[in-house]
Amino acid sequence: MRLFSVVWAVAALGCSDQRFTDLVDQDRVLEEILVDPPGLTFDALEPGETEVRFITVRNVGTTTLQLDGPPLLEGSAFSLLDPYEAMSLDPGESVSFEVAFSPVNIENTGRVTIASSAPEEGGGPETRVVLEGMGLFPMLQLSPDPFDLGTVAVGCSDDDALWLESVGTAPVVVSGASAVGSAFSLDASPSLSLEPGEVSSLPVWFGPMALGEHTGTLHVASDDPVGVRQVDLTGTGSEVFMVGDEGVVFENAMVGCETTEDVTLQYLGCDELVLTGIELVDGPFSLAEELDLPWVLDGGEERVIPMVFTPEDAGEVAATLRLYLEGEDTMDVDLVGVGRPPTVSFDEEELVFDATLLGCEDNQEAVVRNPFDCPVTITDFTLGSAVFALSPEPETPVVLDPGGRVDVPLTYIPDDFDLHRNELTVAVEGAEDKARLPLAGEALETDHNVDTFAFDGEFDAVDVLFWVDQSGSMEEEQTDLSLQADGYMAILETSGVDWQLGVATDDDGCLNTGIITADSVDPGGSFSSGVVGPSGDWDEAGLSVADAAFAASQGGCNDGLLREDAVTRLVVVTDELEQSSQSWSALLSDLQAASNELVVSAVAGDYPHGCPGAEAGSGYYEAVTATGGFYLSICDGDWSAHAAALASQADGIVGDTYVLSRTPIPETLVVEHNAAPFSAWSYDAAANAVVIDDPADFSNGDFLTADYTIAETCD
């Protein structure tokens, strides 16, 4: 039962100053409609039967309800008997109408829509009653459809089962069946009744009298409302005897070579047969040995006949296998042999080299075989591309005995990132065409890197802060960095810049060994001692420690570290990503606000994939890129080069040589000046540096970028 209602508020005249919440219950008007039942499910009926049910519409509200009429009906199995027309119902009144069901299918659905003045709040102006009913209909299904009865020898016959299944809701009565097509037949026309879900088989016979494909149709009559159902029939008539692969018995015989094979003779007949003799007629075929005849063969039985084939020319050669049967009958079977010119075969259809680094080599072997029963002579091996090479080139001629092989060593050294294709060609004595093995290889893409160099003009003073990761995995790197202290400071001394530096590792940012200058008692020793120091909760948060160190440079524990007339350099050394609670960008803003012309450099894990023993230095990489510093690999063992590169950021000299943070593949190196193409430069491989032709081309605030693919070390 469905009940829909709406409440209308009515204010009494003269009470306009009263609030809505002051209305009393007797001032409400209810407009409600009740439709009963909300859905109708009829009984299961046979075709021609009818069932009638009632639907009642009642006004259960307190005001008049308007009904549009007549009700709208959907569903071909249903009909309305004496439906109401448009009318009004006073409170308490009702109207009923009849719905009749007479099935037209197994599953029947429909609905009745009742339109009224009921508002949206009451379920909308339309109320729907769902109608359902089942019909008791017979239905027959045939399978498989289509029906392939396979291959049968000409003159024989075989049967297979077609399945009849009752898939309806009432028993189906099968009254007969017939096969159309001369090769198809039935034992008898069926007559049976199948309950719903019951299955029965119908044998269908196939007896071809000619070679090739046969088609037909099976018709099955029943009381299924569809009428006669049908299935397409197919079958193939074959020879009584088959040899080889559809008559082809020698597919790989070399011209002029006596080739022996065991040829399979298959008897497909339906009756026992006695074979008394075998003869090869026409063509360069012969029996390899005397056969132990006669043979008594049953249907489907196979025998092996050793044959010899010696083709004189390339191409197909036809012959006849004559079979002598008991009773002086004979039967001819066609044979085909294929003569081929001398050649070789390969184990692979295409030899694909492993992806290898640019400039590195991958070695593979091409296996070359003799597929024939006679020797072949290889006179030459050739390649047509500089990236593929014979290494070493095999000595020729090479004589391969029947079934023999030679392994040809090949080397692939990619010189760019294109997909490389080539062919190994093999020349064989006596053959016009060469055998060809396709080759393919592609360079392994390595990581990309961008170095940015900011030209801040020459400066007289520089303040440098080092932060060194104090986690247990950093002991070796701390030692390596300590050993470069004297070399780093020597570069600063040579430049004449007024420098000072410190090392901070603890959460408070206080320097481990104070401010180190050229006038310190042992600058190198102080730096080395400071590299290993205390750590707090921020042992993986270098930018946070640096932020605390900068904040303590004016009156705090690092008073005097950052001078007003000096530029600032920050160096972080770590094998982890930046793990501060604040973002790298927010911390970088704080660091830049507290310093002068800040440049951040990092010795960290390769970006973006990391390197053995080190994560990518995410967070540090972005800070380095934003400020034009160096991003150096902590997995690269050349710490002297790292020290030189870091010192070049702090020596106060606008020079012509800019050391790259990673070794590039020179061909991939692209240099830009202020984001514009720049060609006045060269690459110094020994220094791993970009050398600009004239530093005078650069002004304060300019920047240089070097974009390249990283050159990895060959295995």
XYZ file of C-alpha atoms in Angstrom:
715
model
C 0.000 0.000 0.000
C 1.305 3.459 -0.936
C 0.291 6.591 1.018
C 1.176 10.088 -0.200
C 0.412 13.297 1.736
C 1.021 17.023 1.782
C 0.306 19.715 4.423
C -1.030 23.106 3.353
C -0.827 26.031 5.833
C -3.882 28.325 5.875
C -3.875 31.513 7.988
C -7.158 32.895 9.324
C -8.233 36.328 8.087
C -7.147 39.113 10.351
C -4.238 37.141 11.821
C -1.524 38.312 9.472
C 0.700 39.309 12.391
C 0.783 35.787 13.793
C 3.870 33.594 13.155
C 3.579 30.355 11.081
C 4.420 28.318 14.166
C 1.242 29.594 15.861
C -1.018 27.618 13.475
C -3.103 24.968 15.191
C -3.859 21.457 13.890
C -7.378 22.286 12.770
C -5.972 24.866 10.331
C -4.175 22.177 8.265
C -5.646 20.706 5.040
C -4.388 17.207 4.031
C -4.431 16.016 0.391
C -3.602 12.293 0.316
C -3.975 9.487 -2.233
C -3.879 5.745 -1.524
C -3.439 3.173 -4.327
C -4.008 -0.448 -3.369
C -2.254 -2.684 -4.181
C 1.008 -0.920 -5.163
C 1.867 -3.829 -7.512
C 0.105 -6.833 -9.085
C 1.657 -10.287 -9.615
C -0.655 -12.578 -11.579
C -0.712 -16.378 -11.524
C 1.186 -18.392 -14.155
C -1.250 -18.950 -17.056
C -1.315 -21.021 -20.191
C -1.806 -19.293 -23.556
C -5.423 -18.202 -23.959
C -6.166 -18.088 -20.230
C -7.070 -14.782 -18.526
C -6.949 -13.567 -14.934
C -8.539 -10.317 -13.631
C -7.388 -8.285 -10.607
C -8.640 -4.984 -9.075
C -6.828 -1.727 -8.336
C -8.506 0.757 -5.943
C -7.730 4.487 -5.774
C -8.891 6.217 -2.555
C -8.861 9.819 -1.325
C -7.689 9.592 2.291
C -7.070 13.322 2.645
C -9.267 16.175 3.834
C -9.762 17.969 0.505
C -11.023 17.010 -2.957
C -8.607 14.955 -5.109
C -8.671 15.288 -8.898
C -7.954 12.173 -11.026
C -6.969 12.390 -14.673
C -8.426 9.615 -16.734
C -8.341 7.031 -17.902
C -5.247 5.403 -16.288
C -2.292 4.869 -18.653
C -1.465 1.199 -19.364
C 1.834 -0.250 -20.640
C 2.428 -3.955 -21.510
C 0.887 -6.002 -24.340
C -0.151 -8.866 -22.015
C -2.408 -6.593 -19.922
C -5.653 -4.720 -20.509
C -7.943 -2.396 -18.493
C -11.604 -3.330 -18.015
C -14.003 -0.414 -17.585
C -11.401 2.139 -16.427
C -12.554 5.428 -14.888
C -12.548 8.701 -16.817
C -11.350 12.039 -15.422
C -13.097 12.584 -12.119
C -12.845 14.034 -8.611
C -12.891 12.159 -5.326
C -14.175 13.741 -2.125
C -12.472 12.819 1.139
C -13.167 9.132 1.888
C -14.351 8.304 -1.654
C -12.675 5.660 -3.840
C -12.828 4.246 -7.366
C -11.784 0.761 -8.586
C -10.981 -0.665 -12.011
C -10.002 -4.102 -13.336
C -6.715 -5.224 -14.914
C -6.782 -8.385 -17.050
C -3.738 -10.548 -17.791
C -3.396 -12.953 -20.738
C 0.211 -14.064 -21.362
C 1.962 -13.476 -24.668
C 5.477 -14.514 -23.516
C 7.075 -16.540 -20.763
C 7.877 -13.356 -18.813
C 5.375 -10.477 -19.049
C 5.730 -7.054 -17.432
C 3.797 -3.783 -17.567
C 2.555 -0.924 -15.427
C -0.464 1.306 -14.782
C 0.103 5.040 -14.274
C -2.490 6.982 -12.237
C -2.331 10.767 -12.641
C -3.806 12.963 -9.907
C -3.604 16.365 -8.284
C -1.397 14.987 -5.482
C 1.586 17.388 -5.132
C 5.275 16.491 -5.412
C 5.551 16.236 -1.625
C 2.999 13.455 -1.763
C 4.960 11.320 -4.194
C 4.351 13.393 -7.313
C 1.326 13.798 -9.559
C 1.786 10.249 -10.978
C 1.465 6.960 -9.090
C 2.684 3.769 -10.816
C 1.538 0.191 -10.213
C 3.927 -2.510 -11.509
C 2.334 -5.494 -13.291
C 3.943 -8.946 -13.581
C 2.794 -12.312 -14.909
C 4.261 -15.547 -16.240
C 3.093 -17.487 -19.268
C 3.332 -21.284 -19.471
C 4.859 -21.670 -22.944
C 6.816 -24.563 -24.467
C 10.203 -23.631 -25.957
C 12.769 -25.834 -27.712
C 16.509 -25.154 -28.003
C 18.854 -27.014 -30.405
C 22.609 -27.269 -29.828
C 25.225 -27.022 -31.123
C 24.128 -24.434 -33.654
C 25.650 -24.531 -36.258
C 26.463 -28.257 -36.152
C 29.781 -29.421 -37.698
C 30.011 -33.196 -38.091
C 33.724 -33.129 -38.867
C 35.704 -35.018 -41.523
C 34.576 -38.384 -42.873
C 36.133 -40.383 -45.736
C 34.153 -40.492 -48.957
C 31.947 -43.598 -48.988
C 31.830 -43.842 -45.202
C 29.403 -42.382 -42.682
C 29.502 -41.327 -39.053
C 27.041 -39.828 -36.604
C 27.104 -37.277 -33.817
C 24.475 -36.137 -31.319
C 22.387 -32.982 -31.654
C 20.867 -31.999 -28.299
C 17.188 -31.091 -27.868
C 16.475 -29.133 -24.670
C 13.202 -27.875 -23.225
C 13.951 -24.313 -22.054
C 10.359 -23.063 -21.606
C 7.910 -23.110 -18.698
C 5.668 -25.855 -20.081
C 6.434 -29.261 -21.624
C 7.445 -29.125 -25.283
C 6.220 -31.816 -27.679
C 8.605 -32.684 -30.538
C 6.588 -34.040 -33.448
C 9.236 -34.737 -36.086
C 12.558 -33.826 -37.712
C 14.153 -33.992 -41.146
C 17.593 -33.395 -42.656
C 18.004 -31.478 -45.915
C 21.208 -32.179 -47.873
C 22.211 -35.417 -49.611
C 25.123 -36.110 -47.233
C 23.017 -35.836 -44.049
C 20.359 -38.160 -42.635
C 18.495 -39.274 -39.496
C 17.835 -42.774 -38.173
C 14.197 -41.886 -37.580
C 11.973 -38.872 -37.084
C 11.652 -38.223 -33.328
C 8.365 -38.038 -31.438
C 8.678 -37.178 -27.758
C 7.696 -34.793 -24.963
C 10.262 -32.957 -22.844
C 9.516 -31.472 -19.436
C 11.048 -28.034 -18.669
C 14.809 -28.538 -18.266
C 14.810 -32.022 -19.818
C 17.374 -32.845 -22.555
C 17.358 -35.539 -25.269
C 19.800 -36.441 -28.040
C 19.094 -36.803 -31.766
C 21.730 -38.742 -33.814
C 22.580 -37.018 -37.102
C 24.491 -38.977 -39.769
C 27.026 -37.600 -42.247
C 27.953 -39.767 -45.245
C 29.791 -37.825 -47.984
C 29.991 -39.232 -51.492
C 32.320 -36.505 -52.764
C 35.402 -34.669 -51.568
C 35.178 -31.254 -49.951
C 32.742 -29.369 -47.772
C 29.082 -30.347 -47.560
C 26.243 -28.235 -46.138
C 22.685 -28.966 -45.110
C 19.913 -28.047 -42.712
C 18.163 -29.942 -39.913
C 14.493 -29.042 -39.268
C 12.772 -29.935 -35.958
C 8.993 -29.497 -35.555
C 7.352 -28.989 -32.133
C 4.606 -27.044 -30.395
C 7.103 -24.256 -29.645
C 5.270 -21.024 -30.606
C 8.206 -20.166 -32.886
C 7.265 -23.196 -35.025
C 9.909 -25.259 -36.816
C 13.416 -24.632 -35.528
C 16.450 -25.336 -37.717
C 20.219 -25.836 -37.451
C 22.821 -25.436 -40.200
C 24.813 -28.644 -40.835
C 28.377 -28.866 -42.195
C 30.845 -31.665 -42.823
C 33.915 -32.421 -44.937
C 34.432 -35.387 -47.218
C 38.044 -36.578 -47.347
C 40.177 -39.026 -49.292
C 40.219 -42.612 -48.084
C 44.008 -42.325 -47.758
C 45.988 -39.300 -46.556
C 49.749 -38.862 -46.722
C 51.882 -36.222 -45.003
C 50.408 -32.776 -44.472
C 47.530 -32.767 -46.992
C 49.714 -34.522 -49.534
C 52.909 -32.517 -48.963
C 55.536 -35.038 -47.854
C 58.878 -33.284 -48.377
C 58.926 -29.595 -47.461
C 62.631 -29.016 -46.965
C 64.668 -30.955 -49.538
C 67.715 -29.226 -51.041
C 68.081 -29.256 -54.809
C 70.412 -32.078 -55.871
C 70.376 -33.618 -52.360
C 68.994 -37.087 -51.696
C 66.609 -36.548 -48.803
C 65.016 -39.341 -46.786
C 61.888 -38.993 -44.680
C 59.387 -41.271 -42.986
C 56.052 -40.489 -44.630
C 52.854 -41.264 -42.720
C 50.077 -43.048 -44.630
C 46.695 -42.786 -42.869
C 43.702 -44.953 -43.775
C 40.422 -43.094 -43.126
C 38.025 -45.688 -44.525
C 35.252 -47.357 -42.610
C 35.869 -51.027 -43.494
C 38.897 -53.253 -43.081
C 41.239 -53.030 -46.074
C 44.205 -55.168 -47.220
C 47.071 -53.279 -48.887
C 49.190 -55.641 -51.030
C 51.587 -53.277 -52.817
C 52.921 -49.689 -52.984
C 54.494 -47.989 -56.001
C 55.769 -44.433 -56.595
C 54.809 -43.214 -60.068
C 56.446 -40.196 -61.777
C 58.749 -37.647 -60.169
C 62.069 -38.019 -58.324
C 60.615 -40.168 -55.521
C 61.496 -43.706 -54.503
C 61.052 -46.113 -51.613
C 63.957 -46.032 -49.172
C 63.532 -49.705 -48.276
C 61.432 -52.743 -49.104
C 58.146 -52.848 -47.238
C 56.820 -55.859 -45.359
C 53.476 -56.238 -47.150
C 50.585 -57.003 -47.120
C 49.166 -54.603 -44.517
C 45.722 -55.153 -43.009
C 44.329 -51.705 -42.141
C 41.383 -50.695 -39.987
C 39.749 -47.267 -40.174
C 41.998 -44.558 -38.687
C 45.127 -46.760 -38.731
C 48.506 -45.262 -39.764
C 51.636 -46.818 -41.312
C 55.064 -45.316 -42.009
C 56.614 -45.456 -45.511
C 60.342 -44.491 -45.738
C 60.767 -42.411 -48.928
C 63.612 -40.752 -50.818
C 63.199 -37.436 -52.674
C 65.943 -35.917 -54.845
C 64.665 -32.676 -56.413
C 66.403 -31.470 -59.536
C 65.002 -27.927 -59.412
C 63.559 -25.540 -56.847
C 59.792 -25.545 -56.448
C 56.971 -28.058 -56.083
C 57.271 -31.503 -57.637
C 54.182 -33.726 -57.992
C 54.047 -37.528 -58.035
C 51.613 -40.357 -57.427
C 51.597 -42.977 -54.691
C 49.835 -45.994 -56.186
C 48.306 -48.405 -53.707
C 47.450 -51.978 -54.709
C 44.496 -53.422 -52.842
C 43.385 -56.998 -52.337
C 41.232 -58.040 -55.309
C 43.424 -56.269 -57.901
C 41.921 -52.841 -57.221
C 44.252 -49.807 -57.125
C 43.984 -46.380 -55.574
C 46.171 -43.352 -56.394
C 47.191 -40.763 -53.830
C 48.764 -37.436 -54.887
C 52.163 -36.500 -53.426
C 53.999 -33.171 -53.427
C 57.626 -32.515 -52.615
C 59.270 -29.096 -52.427
C 62.809 -28.551 -53.696
C 64.703 -25.660 -52.142
C 67.948 -23.936 -53.110
C 70.884 -24.210 -50.675
C 70.435 -21.930 -47.665
C 70.731 -21.845 -43.887
C 68.212 -21.364 -41.084
C 68.306 -19.356 -37.846
C 67.079 -20.289 -34.387
C 65.358 -16.894 -34.012
C 62.953 -15.125 -36.344
C 64.512 -11.869 -35.086
C 67.509 -11.425 -32.817
C 66.689 -8.702 -30.287
C 69.551 -7.302 -28.240
C 69.091 -6.354 -24.595
C 68.538 -2.659 -23.903
C 71.975 -1.290 -23.125
C 73.435 2.055 -22.119
C 74.453 4.486 -24.827
C 77.988 3.673 -25.908
C 77.994 0.330 -24.069
C 77.854 -3.041 -25.748
C 75.597 -6.068 -25.642
C 76.819 -9.363 -27.059
C 74.597 -12.010 -28.607
C 75.146 -15.076 -30.757
C 73.198 -15.847 -33.909
C 72.790 -19.605 -34.291
C 73.072 -20.548 -37.982
C 72.036 -24.101 -38.940
C 72.062 -26.413 -41.942
C 68.466 -27.686 -42.291
C 69.230 -30.173 -45.080
C 70.440 -33.773 -45.415
C 73.515 -32.662 -47.405
C 76.392 -30.290 -46.508
C 76.101 -26.547 -47.241
C 78.994 -24.114 -47.596
C 78.782 -20.584 -46.167
C 80.917 -18.147 -48.148
C 80.274 -14.829 -46.361
C 78.739 -13.103 -43.318
C 77.869 -9.394 -43.632
C 76.261 -6.588 -41.602
C 75.171 -3.181 -42.815
C 75.233 -0.896 -39.758
C 77.914 0.678 -37.609
C 76.058 -0.065 -34.360
C 76.089 -3.826 -35.052
C 79.333 -5.704 -35.608
C 80.689 -9.206 -36.078
C 83.073 -9.757 -33.187
C 85.128 -11.442 -34.331
C 84.148 -12.005 -37.931
C 84.023 -15.770 -38.596
C 86.512 -17.162 -41.053
C 84.970 -18.370 -44.321
C 84.219 -20.654 -45.989
C 82.321 -22.578 -43.317
C 81.102 -26.066 -44.237
C 78.087 -27.217 -42.238
C 77.309 -30.916 -42.213
C 73.651 -32.042 -42.189
C 72.091 -30.637 -39.013
C 75.305 -28.755 -38.194
C 75.479 -25.250 -36.729
C 77.803 -22.291 -36.380
C 77.409 -19.622 -33.659
C 78.075 -16.137 -35.030
C 79.130 -13.586 -32.328
C 77.476 -10.182 -32.711
C 77.981 -6.930 -30.804
C 75.543 -4.042 -30.475
C 76.816 -0.587 -29.379
C 74.066 2.070 -29.659
C 75.154 5.589 -30.551
C 71.764 7.286 -30.088
C 68.355 6.566 -28.617
C 66.694 5.500 -31.878
C 65.438 1.964 -32.455
C 68.165 0.323 -34.525
C 67.417 -2.364 -37.096
C 69.776 -4.330 -39.323
C 70.224 -7.739 -40.911
C 72.845 -10.427 -40.671
C 73.155 -11.770 -44.211
C 74.657 -15.185 -44.905
C 75.794 -16.146 -48.401
C 75.642 -19.851 -49.276
C 77.436 -21.489 -52.162
C 75.075 -22.335 -55.027
C 72.313 -19.942 -53.879
C 71.357 -16.697 -55.582
C 69.622 -15.263 -52.513
C 71.232 -14.734 -49.122
C 69.703 -15.883 -45.849
C 68.757 -12.928 -43.674
C 68.314 -12.630 -39.913
C 66.661 -9.367 -38.725
C 68.455 -7.650 -35.822
C 66.993 -5.071 -33.438
C 68.386 -3.060 -30.554
C 67.624 0.057 -28.562
C 69.616 2.124 -26.091
C 68.528 2.149 -22.474
C 67.257 5.572 -21.474
C 69.158 6.858 -18.447
C 68.190 9.600 -16.036
C 68.057 13.218 -17.112
C 69.785 16.054 -15.279
C 69.763 19.852 -15.388
C 72.511 22.012 -13.834
C 71.820 25.711 -13.307
C 74.559 28.289 -12.752
C 73.564 31.725 -11.452
C 75.786 34.706 -12.301
C 75.628 36.951 -9.266
C 78.618 38.983 -10.321
C 81.941 38.946 -8.535
C 81.712 39.222 -4.755
C 84.277 39.840 -2.032
C 82.796 37.846 0.868
C 80.940 34.570 1.244
C 79.341 32.815 4.233
C 78.975 29.024 3.880
C 76.901 26.653 6.015
C 77.238 22.876 5.731
C 74.574 20.500 7.045
C 75.631 16.830 7.111
C 73.166 13.974 7.692
C 74.099 12.188 10.965
C 72.226 8.918 10.383
C 74.170 5.663 10.711
C 74.245 5.054 6.946
C 76.352 8.211 6.414
C 79.596 7.250 8.197
C 81.585 6.582 5.009
C 80.355 9.774 3.323
C 81.181 11.856 6.415
C 84.754 10.572 6.249
C 85.013 11.256 2.509
C 83.779 14.830 2.994
C 86.205 15.427 5.904
C 89.161 14.464 3.718
C 88.266 17.224 1.212
C 88.325 20.077 3.764
C 91.819 21.349 2.936
C 91.251 21.188 -0.836
C 87.935 23.051 -0.571
C 89.452 25.846 1.546
C 92.528 26.071 -0.681
C 90.312 26.985 -3.648
C 88.648 29.720 -1.583
C 92.033 31.044 -0.460
C 93.342 31.142 -4.023
C 90.331 33.171 -5.173
C 91.025 35.897 -2.584
C 87.426 35.930 -1.361
C 86.779 36.729 2.309
C 85.229 33.465 3.431
C 83.889 31.905 6.576
C 81.971 28.714 7.142
C 80.391 26.469 9.733
C 78.860 23.037 10.142
C 75.492 22.545 11.898
C 73.810 19.178 12.520
C 71.647 19.548 15.661
C 68.034 20.745 15.859
C 69.006 24.128 17.372
C 71.222 24.922 14.365
C 74.206 25.860 16.528
C 77.563 25.343 14.776
C 79.445 22.228 15.905
C 82.907 23.880 15.889
C 82.006 27.545 15.667
C 82.705 29.891 12.754
C 85.748 28.727 10.755
C 87.856 31.287 8.850
C 91.251 31.412 7.194
C 92.605 32.789 10.489
C 91.415 29.814 12.541
C 94.185 27.735 14.184
C 93.338 24.608 12.138
C 90.552 25.380 9.656
C 90.656 21.954 8.010
C 90.703 20.108 11.313
C 87.835 22.188 12.659
C 85.781 21.452 9.567
C 86.544 17.706 9.740
C 85.591 17.639 13.432
C 82.348 19.476 12.709
C 81.243 17.056 9.980
C 80.485 14.462 12.673
C 78.345 16.067 15.349
C 75.192 15.831 17.430
C 71.743 15.274 15.946
C 68.283 15.618 17.356
C 64.879 14.822 15.924
C 65.800 16.511 12.627
C 68.605 14.212 11.480
C 66.810 13.870 8.095
C 65.530 17.481 7.919
C 68.457 19.528 6.626
C 66.467 22.598 5.593
C 64.926 22.865 9.079
C 68.377 22.719 10.733
C 69.670 25.344 8.278
C 66.660 27.547 9.034
C 67.468 27.346 12.777
C 71.170 28.073 12.080
C 70.342 31.187 10.026
C 67.891 32.400 12.698
C 70.663 32.087 15.330
C 73.152 34.154 13.283
C 72.017 37.501 14.678
C 72.676 37.551 18.408
C 72.193 33.822 18.895
C 74.614 30.910 19.144
C 75.793 31.574 15.552
C 76.184 35.340 15.950
C 78.195 36.705 13.025
C 77.723 33.733 10.715
C 75.756 35.745 8.147
C 77.299 39.117 7.299
C 75.499 41.959 5.587
C 78.194 42.367 2.903
C 78.561 38.630 2.114
C 76.657 36.263 -0.145
C 75.359 32.998 1.346
C 75.946 29.423 0.315
C 74.200 26.378 1.862
C 75.486 22.834 1.263
C 73.485 19.759 2.371
C 74.989 16.245 2.377
C 72.571 13.312 2.813
C 71.433 9.931 1.518
C 67.743 10.588 2.314
C 64.987 12.861 1.043
C 64.148 16.105 2.854
C 61.811 15.222 5.761
C 60.984 18.510 7.481
C 57.481 19.109 8.759
C 57.302 22.233 6.587
C 57.511 22.134 2.806
C 60.855 22.736 1.101
C 59.430 25.843 -0.589
C 58.321 27.447 2.713
C 61.704 26.749 4.324
C 63.549 28.074 1.277
C 61.584 31.324 1.510
C 62.629 31.687 5.169
C 66.279 30.945 4.310
C 66.314 33.469 1.473
C 64.742 36.130 3.693
C 67.492 35.655 6.311
C 70.455 35.656 3.863
C 71.973 37.380 0.852
C 71.853 35.881 -2.667
C 71.416 32.356 -1.301
C 72.549 29.422 -3.448
C 71.710 25.891 -2.210
C 73.814 22.927 -3.321
C 73.427 19.275 -2.386
C 75.353 16.031 -2.397
C 72.482 13.513 -2.342
C 70.891 10.465 -3.976
C 70.373 10.646 -7.734
C 67.146 12.348 -8.746
C 64.493 11.080 -9.428
C 65.242 7.357 -8.921
C 67.981 7.335 -6.297
C 71.123 5.207 -6.501
C 72.535 2.191 -4.618
C 72.276 2.923 -0.898
C 70.645 6.345 -1.290
C 67.135 7.668 -1.870
C 66.485 10.450 -4.346
C 66.984 13.781 -2.594
C 63.464 15.072 -3.132
C 63.003 18.516 -1.563
C 66.734 19.266 -1.760
C 66.698 18.826 -5.531
C 63.932 21.413 -5.895
C 65.728 23.902 -3.614
C 68.961 23.458 -5.591
C 67.155 23.945 -8.895
C 65.350 27.049 -7.611
C 68.589 28.752 -6.540
C 70.986 27.648 -9.306
C 73.194 25.417 -7.164
C 74.871 22.060 -7.812
C 73.079 18.753 -7.312
C 75.881 16.187 -6.972
C 75.559 12.412 -6.678
C 76.426 10.960 -3.280
C 76.963 7.626 -5.047
C 79.759 9.088 -7.167
C 83.002 8.349 -5.308
C 84.926 11.347 -6.699
C 84.639 13.634 -3.681
C 87.531 15.825 -4.843
C 85.456 16.785 -7.891
C 82.491 17.467 -5.606
C 84.627 19.729 -3.416
C 85.923 21.644 -6.448
C 82.396 22.157 -7.793
C 81.086 23.362 -4.420
C 84.053 25.719 -3.996
C 83.378 27.230 -7.428
C 79.999 28.371 -6.100
C 81.726 30.268 -3.290
C 84.977 31.623 -4.784
C 83.575 34.979 -5.900
C 84.918 34.662 -9.463
C 82.882 34.825 -12.674
C 84.939 32.352 -14.661
C 84.589 30.492 -17.911
C 84.457 26.903 -16.573
C 81.349 25.410 -14.940
C 81.670 21.887 -13.575
C 78.651 19.653 -14.165
C 77.167 17.724 -11.280
C 77.008 14.475 -13.291
C 78.900 13.107 -16.275
C 76.824 13.698 -19.428
C 76.472 11.843 -22.680
C 78.123 14.656 -24.682
C 75.750 14.309 -27.640
C 72.761 15.052 -25.382
C 74.197 18.211 -23.782
C 72.090 21.335 -24.415
C 73.180 24.699 -22.962
C 70.965 27.789 -22.615
C 71.687 31.355 -21.479
C 68.731 32.960 -19.705
C 66.446 30.203 -21.137
C 67.489 31.044 -24.712
C 69.602 28.859 -27.041
C 73.321 29.424 -26.486
C 76.136 28.088 -28.674
C 79.280 29.911 -27.490
C 80.502 27.047 -25.329
C 82.376 23.755 -25.432
C 82.500 20.632 -23.292
C 85.738 19.764 -21.471
C 85.512 16.011 -20.854
C 88.598 15.928 -18.611
C 87.129 18.561 -16.270
C 83.519 17.446 -16.867
C 82.665 21.084 -17.356
C 80.953 23.494 -19.713
C 83.454 26.136 -20.841
C 81.953 29.392 -22.123
C 83.861 31.322 -24.768
C 83.598 34.766 -23.173
C 82.471 35.391 -19.557
C 81.901 39.028 -20.528
C 78.727 37.883 -22.241
C 77.175 37.333 -18.797
C 75.862 39.999 -16.433
C 74.806 39.991 -12.808
C 71.503 38.087 -12.516
C 72.064 35.955 -15.624
C 71.911 32.167 -15.441
C 73.240 29.292 -17.480
C 71.523 25.878 -17.713
C 73.072 22.629 -18.889
C 70.512 19.965 -19.777
C 71.772 16.431 -20.491
C 71.298 12.682 -20.193
C 73.506 11.131 -17.539
C 76.218 8.794 -18.818
C 76.237 5.627 -16.773
C 79.224 3.301 -16.458
C 79.176 0.246 -18.725
C 79.205 -3.112 -16.957
